């Protein structure tokens, strides 16, 4: 469709952390730093790992917990180094069909929520079944990139 796309993602490993009881913006900041330390060598192999995109944040309705994640690079998917920070973990996300809405600019939590609501409305209007109780925010750009930024919101198809 012109206002969203349906993508099929394969099973893959992500390194994640859950930040509790903070605003989404503060959770993203704290989570990003924890995950950055992991890829800079705070893992059982003391291995530096390339930064990947997107950076995702799981937003659940009515919850003050946010799960921030980095995609584990393809060369480490089979055996990613284990985190040494007890707040950081490697998880396997199962293959899924995901409804995606893309947008530009600098994305704030309010902008992500607005885009997610817009996508949810379109999906409901078109009779597309999806998990409405959570969505992911995704960012693809360094904070230093000023133009042609790419962000997305994801809803999982039922």
C-alpha atoms as an extended CHARMM CRD file, in Angstrom:
* protein
*
       158  EXT
         1         1  UNK       CA              0.0000000000        0.0000000000        0.0000000000  PROA      1               0.0000000000
         2         2  UNK       CA              1.1940000000        3.5520000000       -0.5350000000  PROA      2               0.0000000000
         3         3  UNK       CA              0.9920000000        4.5150000000        3.1590000000  PROA      3               0.0000000000
         4         4  UNK       CA              2.5640000000        1.3760000000        4.6790000000  PROA      4               0.0000000000
         5         5  UNK       CA              4.2740000000       -1.8520000000        3.6670000000  PROA      5               0.0000000000
         6         6  UNK       CA              4.0680000000       -5.4450000000        4.8490000000  PROA      6               0.0000000000
         7         7  UNK       CA              7.5060000000       -7.0290000000        5.3610000000  PROA      7               0.0000000000
         8         8  UNK       CA              8.4970000000      -10.5650000000        6.2230000000  PROA      8               0.0000000000
         9         9  UNK       CA             11.3710000000      -10.7220000000        8.7140000000  PROA      9               0.0000000000
        10        10  UNK       CA             13.2460000000      -13.9650000000        9.3070000000  PROA      10              0.0000000000
        11        11  UNK       CA             14.1740000000      -15.3280000000       12.7470000000  PROA      11              0.0000000000
        12        12  UNK       CA             17.1220000000      -13.3210000000       14.0830000000  PROA      12              0.0000000000
        13        13  UNK       CA             19.0280000000      -12.5020000000       17.2550000000  PROA      13              0.0000000000
        14        14  UNK       CA             18.9660000000       -9.0540000000       18.8530000000  PROA      14              0.0000000000
        15        15  UNK       CA             20.8380000000       -7.7390000000       21.8810000000  PROA      15              0.0000000000
        16        16  UNK       CA             18.4220000000       -5.9980000000       24.2210000000  PROA      16              0.0000000000
        17        17  UNK       CA             17.8880000000       -4.2920000000       27.5560000000  PROA      17              0.0000000000
        18        18  UNK       CA             14.7200000000       -3.3070000000       29.3840000000  PROA      18              0.0000000000
        19        19  UNK       CA             14.5670000000        0.1000000000       31.0530000000  PROA      19              0.0000000000
        20        20  UNK       CA             11.8030000000        0.4240000000       33.6290000000  PROA      20              0.0000000000
        21        21  UNK       CA              9.9530000000        3.4190000000       34.9860000000  PROA      21              0.0000000000
        22        22  UNK       CA             11.5100000000        6.1290000000       32.8360000000  PROA      22              0.0000000000
        23        23  UNK       CA             10.1040000000        8.2610000000       30.0560000000  PROA      23              0.0000000000
        24        24  UNK       CA             10.5480000000        6.7400000000       26.6170000000  PROA      24              0.0000000000
        25        25  UNK       CA             13.1540000000        9.3490000000       25.7210000000  PROA      25              0.0000000000
        26        26  UNK       CA             15.1910000000        8.6350000000       28.8730000000  PROA      26              0.0000000000
        27        27  UNK       CA             14.7530000000        4.8630000000       28.4330000000  PROA      27              0.0000000000
        28        28  UNK       CA             16.1000000000        5.1620000000       24.8710000000  PROA      28              0.0000000000
        29        29  UNK       CA             19.1070000000        7.1300000000       26.1210000000  PROA      29              0.0000000000
        30        30  UNK       CA             19.9290000000        4.6970000000       28.9360000000  PROA      30              0.0000000000
        31        31  UNK       CA             19.2510000000        1.6170000000       26.8150000000  PROA      31              0.0000000000
        32        32  UNK       CA             21.3360000000        2.8950000000       23.9110000000  PROA      32              0.0000000000
        33        33  UNK       CA             24.3730000000        3.3910000000       26.1960000000  PROA      33              0.0000000000
        34        34  UNK       CA             24.0400000000       -0.0730000000       27.7630000000  PROA      34              0.0000000000
        35        35  UNK       CA             23.8980000000       -1.6640000000       24.2990000000  PROA      35              0.0000000000
        36        36  UNK       CA             26.7180000000        0.5230000000       22.9800000000  PROA      36              0.0000000000
        37        37  UNK       CA             28.9530000000       -0.7080000000       25.8220000000  PROA      37              0.0000000000
        38        38  UNK       CA             28.0740000000       -4.3010000000       24.8360000000  PROA      38              0.0000000000
        39        39  UNK       CA             29.1560000000       -3.7970000000       21.2040000000  PROA      39              0.0000000000
        40        40  UNK       CA             32.2720000000       -1.9060000000       22.3330000000  PROA      40              0.0000000000
        41        41  UNK       CA             33.4790000000       -5.0340000000       24.1450000000  PROA      41              0.0000000000
        42        42  UNK       CA             31.4960000000       -5.3810000000       27.3860000000  PROA      42              0.0000000000
        43        43  UNK       CA             30.7980000000       -9.0320000000       26.5550000000  PROA      43              0.0000000000
        44        44  UNK       CA             32.3020000000      -12.4160000000       27.4240000000  PROA      44              0.0000000000
        45        45  UNK       CA             34.6210000000      -12.3530000000       24.4020000000  PROA      45              0.0000000000
        46        46  UNK       CA             35.6540000000       -8.7100000000       24.9560000000  PROA      46              0.0000000000
        47        47  UNK       CA             34.8430000000       -8.3850000000       21.2660000000  PROA      47              0.0000000000
        48        48  UNK       CA             34.0420000000       -5.1750000000       19.4370000000  PROA      48              0.0000000000
        49        49  UNK       CA             30.9840000000       -5.5920000000       17.2250000000  PROA      49              0.0000000000
        50        50  UNK       CA             29.8870000000       -3.2840000000       14.4290000000  PROA      50              0.0000000000
        51        51  UNK       CA             26.9300000000       -1.0240000000       15.1240000000  PROA      51              0.0000000000
        52        52  UNK       CA             23.8660000000       -2.0970000000       13.1680000000  PROA      52              0.0000000000
        53        53  UNK       CA             20.5130000000       -0.5860000000       12.3530000000  PROA      53              0.0000000000
        54        54  UNK       CA             17.7690000000       -0.3070000000       13.1290000000  PROA      54              0.0000000000
        55        55  UNK       CA             17.7360000000        0.4570000000       16.8360000000  PROA      55              0.0000000000
        56        56  UNK       CA             14.3160000000       -0.6610000000       18.0470000000  PROA      56              0.0000000000
        57        57  UNK       CA             12.2240000000        0.2190000000       21.0790000000  PROA      57              0.0000000000
        58        58  UNK       CA              9.2840000000       -1.9510000000       22.1530000000  PROA      58              0.0000000000
        59        59  UNK       CA              6.3950000000        0.1990000000       23.3770000000  PROA      59              0.0000000000
        60        60  UNK       CA              3.5750000000       -1.6260000000       25.1980000000  PROA      60              0.0000000000
        61        61  UNK       CA              0.2000000000       -0.0500000000       25.9400000000  PROA      61              0.0000000000
        62        62  UNK       CA             -0.0500000000        1.0210000000       29.5710000000  PROA      62              0.0000000000
        63        63  UNK       CA              3.5070000000       -0.0190000000       30.4600000000  PROA      63              0.0000000000
        64        64  UNK       CA              6.4190000000        2.1020000000       31.6540000000  PROA      64              0.0000000000
        65        65  UNK       CA              8.9210000000       -0.5640000000       30.5230000000  PROA      65              0.0000000000
        66        66  UNK       CA             10.7610000000       -0.0680000000       27.2400000000  PROA      66              0.0000000000
        67        67  UNK       CA             12.8840000000       -2.7490000000       25.5510000000  PROA      67              0.0000000000
        68        68  UNK       CA             15.6770000000       -1.2150000000       23.4740000000  PROA      68              0.0000000000
        69        69  UNK       CA             17.4810000000       -3.4860000000       20.9940000000  PROA      69              0.0000000000
        70        70  UNK       CA             20.3190000000       -3.5840000000       18.4750000000  PROA      70              0.0000000000
        71        71  UNK       CA             20.2860000000       -6.1300000000       15.6510000000  PROA      71              0.0000000000
        72        72  UNK       CA             23.1420000000       -8.6450000000       16.0280000000  PROA      72              0.0000000000
        73        73  UNK       CA             25.2660000000       -8.4530000000       12.8330000000  PROA      73              0.0000000000
        74        74  UNK       CA             24.8720000000      -11.4010000000       10.4570000000  PROA      74              0.0000000000
        75        75  UNK       CA             28.4020000000      -12.7080000000       11.1200000000  PROA      75              0.0000000000
        76        76  UNK       CA             27.5520000000      -13.0970000000       14.8430000000  PROA      76              0.0000000000
        77        77  UNK       CA             24.0070000000      -14.5030000000       14.5010000000  PROA      77              0.0000000000
        78        78  UNK       CA             25.0940000000      -18.1160000000       15.1420000000  PROA      78              0.0000000000
        79        79  UNK       CA             26.9770000000      -17.3790000000       18.3670000000  PROA      79              0.0000000000
        80        80  UNK       CA             26.8110000000      -13.7910000000       19.5730000000  PROA      80              0.0000000000
        81        81  UNK       CA             29.1160000000      -12.8670000000       22.4620000000  PROA      81              0.0000000000
        82        82  UNK       CA             27.2310000000      -13.0170000000       25.7600000000  PROA      82              0.0000000000
        83        83  UNK       CA             26.7410000000       -9.7360000000       27.6170000000  PROA      83              0.0000000000
        84        84  UNK       CA             28.5920000000       -9.2560000000       30.9050000000  PROA      84              0.0000000000
        85        85  UNK       CA             26.0910000000       -6.6070000000       32.0910000000  PROA      85              0.0000000000
        86        86  UNK       CA             23.2120000000       -8.4750000000       33.7860000000  PROA      86              0.0000000000
        87        87  UNK       CA             20.7360000000       -5.9200000000       32.3630000000  PROA      87              0.0000000000
        88        88  UNK       CA             21.6820000000       -6.8220000000       28.7680000000  PROA      88              0.0000000000
        89        89  UNK       CA             20.5880000000      -10.0510000000       27.0500000000  PROA      89              0.0000000000
        90        90  UNK       CA             20.5930000000      -11.7140000000       23.6520000000  PROA      90              0.0000000000
        91        91  UNK       CA             17.1380000000      -12.7120000000       22.4090000000  PROA      91              0.0000000000
        92        92  UNK       CA             15.8870000000      -14.5410000000       19.3680000000  PROA      92              0.0000000000
        93        93  UNK       CA             12.9150000000      -12.9440000000       17.6610000000  PROA      93              0.0000000000
        94        94  UNK       CA             10.8550000000      -15.3980000000       15.6480000000  PROA      94              0.0000000000
        95        95  UNK       CA             10.0840000000      -14.8310000000       11.9760000000  PROA      95              0.0000000000
        96        96  UNK       CA              7.1580000000      -12.4330000000       11.5930000000  PROA      96              0.0000000000
        97        97  UNK       CA              5.0920000000      -10.4580000000        9.1380000000  PROA      97              0.0000000000
        98        98  UNK       CA              5.2930000000       -6.7840000000       10.1320000000  PROA      98              0.0000000000
        99        99  UNK       CA              3.3030000000       -3.7590000000        9.0050000000  PROA      99              0.0000000000
       100       100  UNK       CA              5.7230000000       -0.8440000000        8.5750000000  PROA      100             0.0000000000
       101       101  UNK       CA              5.1490000000        2.8950000000        8.2780000000  PROA      101             0.0000000000
       102       102  UNK       CA              8.1930000000        5.0300000000        7.4000000000  PROA      102             0.0000000000
       103       103  UNK       CA              8.7380000000        8.7220000000        8.0630000000  PROA      103             0.0000000000
       104       104  UNK       CA             11.5780000000       11.2310000000        8.1030000000  PROA      104             0.0000000000
       105       105  UNK       CA             12.9470000000       13.8790000000       10.4210000000  PROA      105             0.0000000000
       106       106  UNK       CA             14.0530000000       13.6490000000       14.0380000000  PROA      106             0.0000000000
       107       107  UNK       CA             11.6230000000       11.2770000000       15.7540000000  PROA      107             0.0000000000
       108       108  UNK       CA             10.4310000000       12.0540000000       19.2780000000  PROA      108             0.0000000000
       109       109  UNK       CA              8.3380000000        9.6670000000       21.3790000000  PROA      109             0.0000000000
       110       110  UNK       CA              5.3050000000       11.8410000000       20.5270000000  PROA      110             0.0000000000
       111       111  UNK       CA              6.0560000000       11.6180000000       16.8000000000  PROA      111             0.0000000000
       112       112  UNK       CA              6.4690000000        7.8270000000       17.0120000000  PROA      112             0.0000000000
       113       113  UNK       CA              3.1400000000        7.5500000000       18.8960000000  PROA      113             0.0000000000
       114       114  UNK       CA              1.4280000000        9.7460000000       16.2930000000  PROA      114             0.0000000000
       115       115  UNK       CA              2.7960000000        7.6520000000       13.4080000000  PROA      115             0.0000000000
       116       116  UNK       CA              1.8620000000        4.3960000000       15.1930000000  PROA      116             0.0000000000
       117       117  UNK       CA             -1.7020000000        5.6510000000       15.7400000000  PROA      117             0.0000000000
       118       118  UNK       CA             -1.8930000000        6.6770000000       12.0710000000  PROA      118             0.0000000000
       119       119  UNK       CA             -0.7510000000        3.2160000000       10.9630000000  PROA      119             0.0000000000
       120       120  UNK       CA             -3.1340000000        1.4810000000       13.3990000000  PROA      120             0.0000000000
       121       121  UNK       CA             -6.0510000000        3.5170000000       12.0410000000  PROA      121             0.0000000000
       122       122  UNK       CA             -5.2160000000        2.5790000000        8.4330000000  PROA      122             0.0000000000
       123       123  UNK       CA             -4.8490000000       -1.1180000000        9.3220000000  PROA      123             0.0000000000
       124       124  UNK       CA             -8.1790000000       -1.1430000000       11.1960000000  PROA      124             0.0000000000
       125       125  UNK       CA             -9.9220000000        0.6270000000        8.2950000000  PROA      125             0.0000000000
       126       126  UNK       CA             -8.5670000000       -1.9880000000        5.8700000000  PROA      126             0.0000000000
       127       127  UNK       CA             -9.4890000000       -4.9160000000        8.0880000000  PROA      127             0.0000000000
       128       128  UNK       CA             -5.8830000000       -5.9930000000        8.5920000000  PROA      128             0.0000000000
       129       129  UNK       CA             -5.5130000000       -8.0110000000       11.8230000000  PROA      129             0.0000000000
       130       130  UNK       CA             -2.5300000000       -6.9030000000       13.9400000000  PROA      130             0.0000000000
       131       131  UNK       CA             -1.3260000000       -6.9570000000       17.5520000000  PROA      131             0.0000000000
       132       132  UNK       CA             -2.6340000000       -3.6270000000       18.8500000000  PROA      132             0.0000000000
       133       133  UNK       CA             -1.2120000000       -3.8370000000       22.3800000000  PROA      133             0.0000000000
       134       134  UNK       CA              2.3880000000       -3.0660000000       21.3540000000  PROA      134             0.0000000000
       135       135  UNK       CA              4.4670000000       -1.5490000000       18.5820000000  PROA      135             0.0000000000
       136       136  UNK       CA              8.1340000000       -1.0180000000       17.8390000000  PROA      136             0.0000000000
       137       137  UNK       CA              9.8180000000        2.2680000000       17.0660000000  PROA      137             0.0000000000
       138       138  UNK       CA             12.8390000000        1.9790000000       14.7850000000  PROA      138             0.0000000000
       139       139  UNK       CA             15.5850000000        4.4510000000       14.0640000000  PROA      139             0.0000000000
       140       140  UNK       CA             18.1470000000        4.0450000000       11.3120000000  PROA      140             0.0000000000
       141       141  UNK       CA             20.3370000000        7.1330000000       11.6610000000  PROA      141             0.0000000000
       142       142  UNK       CA             23.0960000000        8.4980000000       13.8440000000  PROA      142             0.0000000000
       143       143  UNK       CA             22.0190000000       11.5220000000       15.8960000000  PROA      143             0.0000000000
       144       144  UNK       CA             24.5810000000       13.4750000000       13.8540000000  PROA      144             0.0000000000
       145       145  UNK       CA             22.7890000000       12.8720000000       10.5620000000  PROA      145             0.0000000000
       146       146  UNK       CA             20.7290000000       15.9760000000        9.8700000000  PROA      146             0.0000000000
       147       147  UNK       CA             18.9960000000       15.2930000000        6.5500000000  PROA      147             0.0000000000
       148       148  UNK       CA             17.1440000000       12.4220000000        4.8630000000  PROA      148             0.0000000000
       149       149  UNK       CA             16.5640000000       10.6510000000        8.1650000000  PROA      149             0.0000000000
       150       150  UNK       CA             14.6550000000        7.3490000000        8.1930000000  PROA      150             0.0000000000
       151       151  UNK       CA             12.3870000000        6.1450000000       11.0100000000  PROA      151             0.0000000000
       152       152  UNK       CA              9.6730000000        3.5250000000       11.1760000000  PROA      152             0.0000000000
       153       153  UNK       CA              6.9080000000        2.1690000000       13.3790000000  PROA      153             0.0000000000
       154       154  UNK       CA              6.1470000000       -1.5580000000       13.2940000000  PROA      154             0.0000000000
       155       155  UNK       CA              3.0050000000       -3.4930000000       14.1440000000  PROA      155             0.0000000000
       156       156  UNK       CA              3.1010000000       -7.2900000000       14.0230000000  PROA      156             0.0000000000
       157       157  UNK       CA              0.4960000000       -8.9690000000       11.8140000000  PROA      157             0.0000000000
       158       158  UNK       CA             -1.8250000000      -11.4640000000       13.5470000000  PROA      158             0.0000000000
